[in-house]
Coordinates of C-alpha atoms in Angstrom, one line a residue:
X1 CA 178.9 139.8 107.0
X2 CA 175.9 140.2 109.7
X3 CA 176.6 138.2 112.4
X4 CA 178.8 138.5 115.9
X5 CA 180.3 136.7 118.5
X6 CA 178.1 136.4 121.9
X7 CA 178.0 134.5 124.9
X8 CA 175.5 131.6 125.4
X9 CA 174.1 133.7 128.4
X10 CA 173.8 136.6 126.4
X11 CA 172.4 134.6 123.3
X12 CA 169.9 133.9 126.2
X13 CA 168.4 137.3 126.4
X14 CA 168.8 138.2 122.9
X15 CA 168.5 137.1 119.6
X16 CA 171.6 136.2 117.4
X17 CA 171.8 136.3 113.7
X18 CA 170.9 133.3 112.0
X19 CA 173.7 130.8 111.8
X20 CA 173.9 129.9 108.1
X21 CA 177.3 126.9 108.6
X22 CA 179.7 124.7 106.7
X23 CA 181.2 121.9 107.7
X24 CA 185.1 121.2 108.2
X25 CA 187.1 117.9 108.6
X26 CA 190.0 117.9 110.5
X27 CA 192.7 117.9 108.5
X28 CA 191.2 121.1 106.1
X29 CA 191.0 122.3 109.3
X30 CA 194.7 121.5 110.5
X31 CA 195.7 122.2 106.8
X32 CA 196.6 126.4 106.5
X33 CA 196.7 126.7 103.2
X34 CA 193.5 125.0 102.5
X35 CA 191.6 127.5 105.7
X36 CA 193.0 130.3 104.9
X37 CA 191.0 129.4 101.6
X38 CA 188.0 128.4 103.1
X39 CA 188.3 131.9 105.7
X40 CA 188.7 134.1 102.3
X41 CA 185.6 132.3 100.9
X42 CA 183.2 133.0 104.6
X43 CA 185.0 136.6 104.4
X44 CA 182.9 137.1 100.7
X45 CA 179.0 135.4 101.5
X46 CA 176.8 135.1 104.1
X47 CA 178.5 132.7 106.1
X48 CA 178.8 133.0 108.9
X49 CA 179.5 129.8 111.2
X50 CA 181.8 126.3 111.0
X51 CA 181.1 122.8 112.6
X52 CA 184.9 121.7 113.2
X53 CA 186.1 117.8 114.1
X54 CA 187.0 117.3 116.9
X55 CA 185.8 113.4 117.8
X56 CA 186.0 112.3 114.2
X57 CA 184.6 109.5 112.4
X58 CA 187.2 107.0 113.8
X59 CA 187.1 108.1 117.4
X60 CA 190.7 110.1 117.6
X61 CA 190.7 113.0 119.1
X62 CA 191.8 115.6 116.5
X63 CA 193.3 118.1 118.8
X64 CA 195.5 118.5 122.1
X65 CA 193.4 118.2 125.2
X66 CA 194.9 119.5 128.6
X67 CA 192.5 116.7 129.9
X68 CA 194.2 113.3 132.4
X69 CA 191.4 111.2 131.3
X70 CA 191.7 112.1 128.2
X71 CA 195.4 111.7 127.5
X72 CA 194.8 108.1 129.6
X73 CA 193.0 107.1 126.8
X74 CA 195.6 108.0 124.3
X75 CA 192.6 109.0 121.7
X76 CA 194.5 112.2 120.5
X77 CA 195.8 111.7 117.3
X78 CA 196.8 115.7 116.8
X79 CA 195.6 117.0 112.8
X80 CA 194.8 120.4 114.4
X81 CA 198.2 122.1 115.9
X82 CA 196.6 125.2 117.5
X83 CA 192.9 124.9 118.0
X84 CA 192.5 127.7 120.7
X85 CA 194.8 129.5 117.7
X86 CA 193.0 128.8 114.7
X87 CA 189.1 129.4 116.9
X88 CA 190.7 132.9 117.2
X89 CA 191.2 133.7 114.4
X90 CA 188.0 132.5 112.9
X91 CA 186.2 134.7 115.5
X92 CA 188.6 138.1 114.6
X93 CA 186.1 137.1 111.1
X94 CA 182.9 136.8 112.9
X95 CA 182.6 133.3 112.6
X96 CA 180.6 131.1 115.2
X97 CA 182.7 127.9 115.6
X98 CA 181.0 124.3 116.6
X99 CA 182.5 121.4 117.8
X100 CA 181.6 118.3 115.9
X101 CA 182.4 115.0 117.8
X102 CA 181.4 112.0 117.0
X103 CA 179.6 110.4 119.8
X104 CA 178.4 106.7 120.2
X105 CA 180.1 105.3 116.7
X106 CA 183.9 104.4 118.1
X107 CA 185.8 102.1 115.8
X108 CA 189.1 102.7 117.8
X109 CA 188.3 102.7 121.7
X110 CA 187.1 98.7 122.3
X111 CA 190.4 97.3 122.5
X112 CA 191.4 100.5 125.3
X113 CA 187.3 99.8 127.0
X114 CA 185.4 96.9 125.3
X115 CA 183.2 97.6 129.0
X116 CA 182.3 100.3 127.1
X117 CA 180.9 98.7 124.0
X118 CA 177.4 98.5 122.6
X119 CA 177.7 94.2 122.6
X120 CA 175.4 91.0 121.6
X121 CA 172.7 89.5 123.8
X122 CA 176.1 86.4 123.9
X123 CA 178.6 88.9 124.8
X124 CA 180.7 90.5 122.4
X125 CA 181.2 93.4 121.1
X126 CA 178.8 94.7 117.8
X127 CA 180.0 95.6 114.7
X128 CA 177.5 96.9 112.2
X129 CA 177.7 96.1 108.5
X130 CA 180.4 98.7 108.0
X131 CA 182.5 96.8 110.4
X132 CA 182.2 100.0 113.3
X133 CA 182.2 99.6 116.9
X134 CA 179.9 101.5 119.4
X135 CA 179.9 103.2 122.8
X136 CA 176.8 101.7 124.8
X137 CA 174.6 105.0 125.2
X138 CA 174.4 103.5 129.0
X139 CA 177.2 103.3 130.5
X140 CA 178.2 105.7 132.3
X141 CA 181.9 106.2 131.9
X142 CA 181.1 106.4 128.0
X143 CA 178.7 109.2 128.6
X144 CA 181.3 110.4 131.0
X145 CA 184.5 110.7 128.5
X146 CA 181.8 112.5 126.0
X147 CA 180.6 115.4 128.5
X148 CA 184.4 115.7 129.5
X149 CA 185.1 116.2 124.8
X150 CA 182.5 119.0 125.0
X151 CA 183.7 120.4 128.5
X152 CA 187.7 120.4 127.1
X153 CA 185.9 121.9 124.2
X154 CA 184.6 125.0 126.2
X155 CA 188.8 125.4 127.6
X156 CA 189.9 126.1 124.1
X157 CA 187.2 128.4 122.6
X158 CA 184.9 126.6 120.9
X159 CA 181.2 128.4 120.9
X160 CA 178.5 125.3 121.2
X161 CA 179.2 121.2 121.5
X162 CA 177.5 119.0 118.6
X163 CA 177.2 115.3 119.4
X164 CA 177.1 113.3 116.0
X165 CA 176.3 109.8 115.6
X166 CA 174.0 110.6 118.9
X167 CA 172.0 107.0 118.4
X168 CA 172.6 103.7 117.8
X169 CA 173.1 102.1 114.7
X170 CA 171.0 101.2 112.2
X171 CA 170.9 97.8 111.6
X172 CA 170.9 96.4 115.1
X173 CA 167.8 94.9 116.4
X174 CA 166.2 94.1 119.9
X175 CA 167.7 90.5 119.3
X176 CA 170.7 92.0 119.1
X177 CA 171.2 93.1 122.5
X178 CA 167.7 92.3 124.5
X179 CA 166.3 96.3 123.9
X180 CA 163.4 97.7 122.7
X181 CA 162.9 100.7 120.8
X182 CA 161.8 102.4 123.6
X183 CA 164.9 100.9 125.4
X184 CA 166.9 102.5 123.3
X185 CA 164.8 105.5 122.9
X186 CA 165.2 105.9 126.9
X187 CA 168.7 105.4 126.5
X188 CA 169.6 108.2 123.9
X189 CA 167.5 110.5 125.9
X190 CA 168.8 110.3 128.9
X191 CA 172.9 110.6 127.8
X192 CA 171.3 114.3 126.2
X193 CA 169.6 114.7 129.0
X194 CA 172.3 114.6 131.6
X195 CA 174.5 115.6 129.2
X196 CA 172.7 118.7 128.2
X197 CA 172.4 119.1 132.3
X198 CA 176.6 119.3 132.7
X199 CA 177.0 121.3 129.8
X200 CA 174.6 124.1 130.3
X201 CA 176.2 124.6 134.3
X202 CA 179.2 124.9 132.2
X203 CA 177.6 127.8 129.5
X204 CA 177.8 125.5 126.5
X205 CA 175.2 125.1 124.2
X206 CA 174.2 121.8 122.8
X207 CA 173.5 120.7 119.6
X208 CA 171.7 117.6 118.4
X209 CA 172.8 115.8 115.0
X210 CA 169.5 113.3 114.1
X211 CA 168.9 111.0 111.3
X212 CA 165.7 112.8 109.0
X213 CA 163.6 110.5 108.9
X214 CA 162.9 110.0 112.8
X215 CA 160.9 113.6 112.3
X216 CA 157.6 111.0 110.9
X217 CA 158.8 107.7 111.4
X218 CA 158.1 105.6 114.6
X219 CA 160.0 102.4 113.3
X220 CA 163.3 104.9 112.8
X221 CA 163.1 106.0 116.0
X222 CA 163.0 102.7 117.6
X223 CA 165.6 101.5 115.5
X224 CA 167.9 104.3 116.1
X225 CA 167.3 105.6 119.7
X226 CA 165.9 109.2 118.2
X227 CA 162.8 110.5 119.9
X228 CA 163.0 113.9 117.7
X229 CA 160.1 115.6 120.7
X230 CA 162.4 114.1 123.9
X231 CA 166.0 116.0 122.6
X232 CA 164.3 119.0 121.6
X233 CA 163.5 119.5 125.3
X234 CA 166.6 118.8 125.6
X235 CA 169.5 120.8 123.9
X236 CA 169.7 124.1 122.2
X237 CA 169.4 122.8 118.8
X238 CA 168.4 119.9 116.8
X239 CA 170.0 119.8 113.6
X240 CA 168.4 116.8 111.3
X241 CA 169.8 115.5 108.3
X242 CA 167.4 116.1 105.8
X243 CA 169.2 115.2 102.9
X244 CA 166.4 115.1 99.8
X245 CA 168.9 111.9 98.6
X246 CA 168.9 110.3 102.3
X247 CA 165.2 110.0 102.2
X248 CA 163.2 106.6 100.6
X249 CA 162.0 106.6 97.1
X250 CA 158.2 107.5 97.6
X251 CA 158.3 109.9 100.6
X252 CA 158.1 112.9 101.4
X253 CA 155.1 113.2 99.1
X254 CA 158.3 112.5 95.6
X255 CA 158.5 109.7 93.8
X256 CA 162.8 110.4 94.4
X257 CA 163.0 112.8 97.0
X258 CA 166.3 114.0 95.4
X259 CA 164.8 115.2 92.1
X260 CA 163.1 118.1 94.8
X261 CA 165.3 119.7 97.0
X262 CA 162.6 121.8 97.6
X263 CA 160.0 120.0 98.0
X264 CA 161.5 117.8 100.3
X265 CA 162.8 120.0 102.8
X266 CA 159.6 121.7 102.4
X267 CA 157.4 118.9 103.3
X268 CA 160.3 117.6 106.0
X269 CA 160.0 120.5 108.2
X270 CA 156.4 120.0 107.7
X271 CA 156.5 117.4 109.8
X272 CA 159.0 118.7 111.9
X273 CA 156.6 121.6 113.1
X274 CA 153.7 119.2 113.8
X275 CA 156.2 116.7 115.9
X276 CA 157.6 119.2 118.0
X277 CA 154.4 120.8 118.2
X278 CA 153.5 117.2 120.9
X279 CA 155.7 117.8 123.2
X280 CA 154.9 121.8 123.2
X281 CA 151.7 123.0 122.0
X282 CA 151.7 126.0 123.5
X283 CA 155.4 126.5 122.5
X284 CA 156.1 128.3 126.1
X285 CA 158.1 125.9 127.3
X286 CA 162.6 126.2 126.3
X287 CA 162.7 123.9 123.4
X288 CA 165.7 123.1 120.6
X289 CA 165.5 125.5 118.0
X290 CA 165.5 123.5 114.0
X291 CA 169.1 124.3 112.6
X292 CA 168.9 121.6 109.6
X293 CA 171.7 119.6 107.7
X294 CA 171.5 120.8 104.6
X295 CA 172.8 118.7 101.1
X296 CA 175.8 120.1 99.4
X297 CA 176.9 117.2 97.5
X298 CA 175.5 114.6 94.7
X299 CA 173.6 111.7 95.8
X300 CA 175.0 109.8 92.4
X301 CA 174.7 106.5 94.1
X302 CA 171.4 106.2 94.1
X303 CA 169.2 105.5 91.0
X304 CA 167.5 108.5 90.3
X305 CA 169.8 111.3 91.3
X306 CA 170.0 115.4 90.5
X307 CA 173.4 116.9 90.1
X308 CA 173.0 119.7 93.8
X309 CA 175.2 122.9 92.2
X310 CA 174.3 126.4 93.4
X311 CA 170.9 126.5 92.3
X312 CA 169.7 123.5 94.0
X313 CA 171.2 125.0 97.4
X314 CA 169.5 127.9 97.1
X315 CA 166.2 125.7 96.6
X316 CA 166.7 124.1 100.1
X317 CA 167.3 127.4 101.8
X318 CA 164.1 128.8 100.2
X319 CA 162.3 125.7 101.8
X320 CA 163.6 126.7 104.7
X321 CA 162.2 130.1 105.2
X322 CA 159.4 129.5 103.8
X323 CA 158.7 128.0 106.9
X324 CA 160.0 130.5 108.7
X325 CA 163.5 128.9 109.8
X326 CA 166.5 130.3 109.0
X327 CA 169.0 128.5 110.9
X328 CA 170.9 125.9 108.2
X329 CA 174.8 124.0 107.7
X330 CA 175.8 122.8 104.4
X331 CA 177.1 119.3 104.6
X332 CA 179.7 118.0 101.9
X333 CA 182.4 115.8 103.2
X334 CA 184.6 116.9 100.7
X335 CA 184.5 120.4 101.9
X336 CA 184.0 121.2 98.4
X337 CA 181.3 124.2 98.2
X338 CA 179.2 126.2 96.0
X339 CA 179.9 129.6 97.2
X340 CA 178.1 131.2 95.0
X341 CA 175.1 130.0 96.7
X342 CA 175.8 131.7 99.5
X343 CA 176.6 134.8 98.1
X344 CA 173.7 138.4 98.6
X345 CA 171.1 138.1 101.2
X346 CA 168.6 134.3 100.5
X347 CA 168.6 132.7 103.3

């Protein structure tokens, strides 16, 4: 394993080894035999990083945080009994540890803090088509809560905070909330800019999960409020979710993008390079690195799909490398990975 842990301050002076990561759910991270098996696999491969749920998809904080704000809210649901101990163990194995914080989608906190929530024009709490509620990215207290979670992650020993769902819901319209695409993009940008300033003061690297489609679609940028180029100037890493299964039929130069893992990722990275150059044409300003989420699952729900095994994972990694990108994270919600894809020096 080539990765060695370095502090944020050191990272600003030296070039860190590429991050090769996987997602680990709080359930897996909190189950010792599962986590022991995960670490054994990591030790045998080129994986050198894990992304662990901290504020999960249910809106719960998954370990005990020493915070008056979080204790007062009662949002903790302890799935990992000793997070600092787990992080120490991962660090002992040379593993970089990233905290995944589901930001504005929050189906739990609406009853505790209704004032924080995104509301319809009629004043009701907005509910998306899956029944989830969302915090309003413009709400000052909601933003402070998310920053507090990040600061607590630093105290536990995490190397980096990663905000997921740092956006508006996909199904929302201007009529729903009285905010157009520019207003949404500005609201998300302002949160990220403010959070990044606070986290940088506390030496916490910030990464952002963004929709893969916002790279090349102004329509999608306006819907969810993620302006790819703007966000790149206020974070250490952008992690576009460029899963081939998530692109529309006929996009990225392919009739069914899921069938073409190399070609789809290759096209996405070329779009990414062009988009990032719009705000930093000379490349002489601090700007986020690109560390994409890659597809480690089979999208059998599609009309035409491909079984994603080790070869398909390798094709995606090869497409990144051919575009000069060597950092990546693999997403599989079940945390079951094709470990043979990570042996050797590919990627």
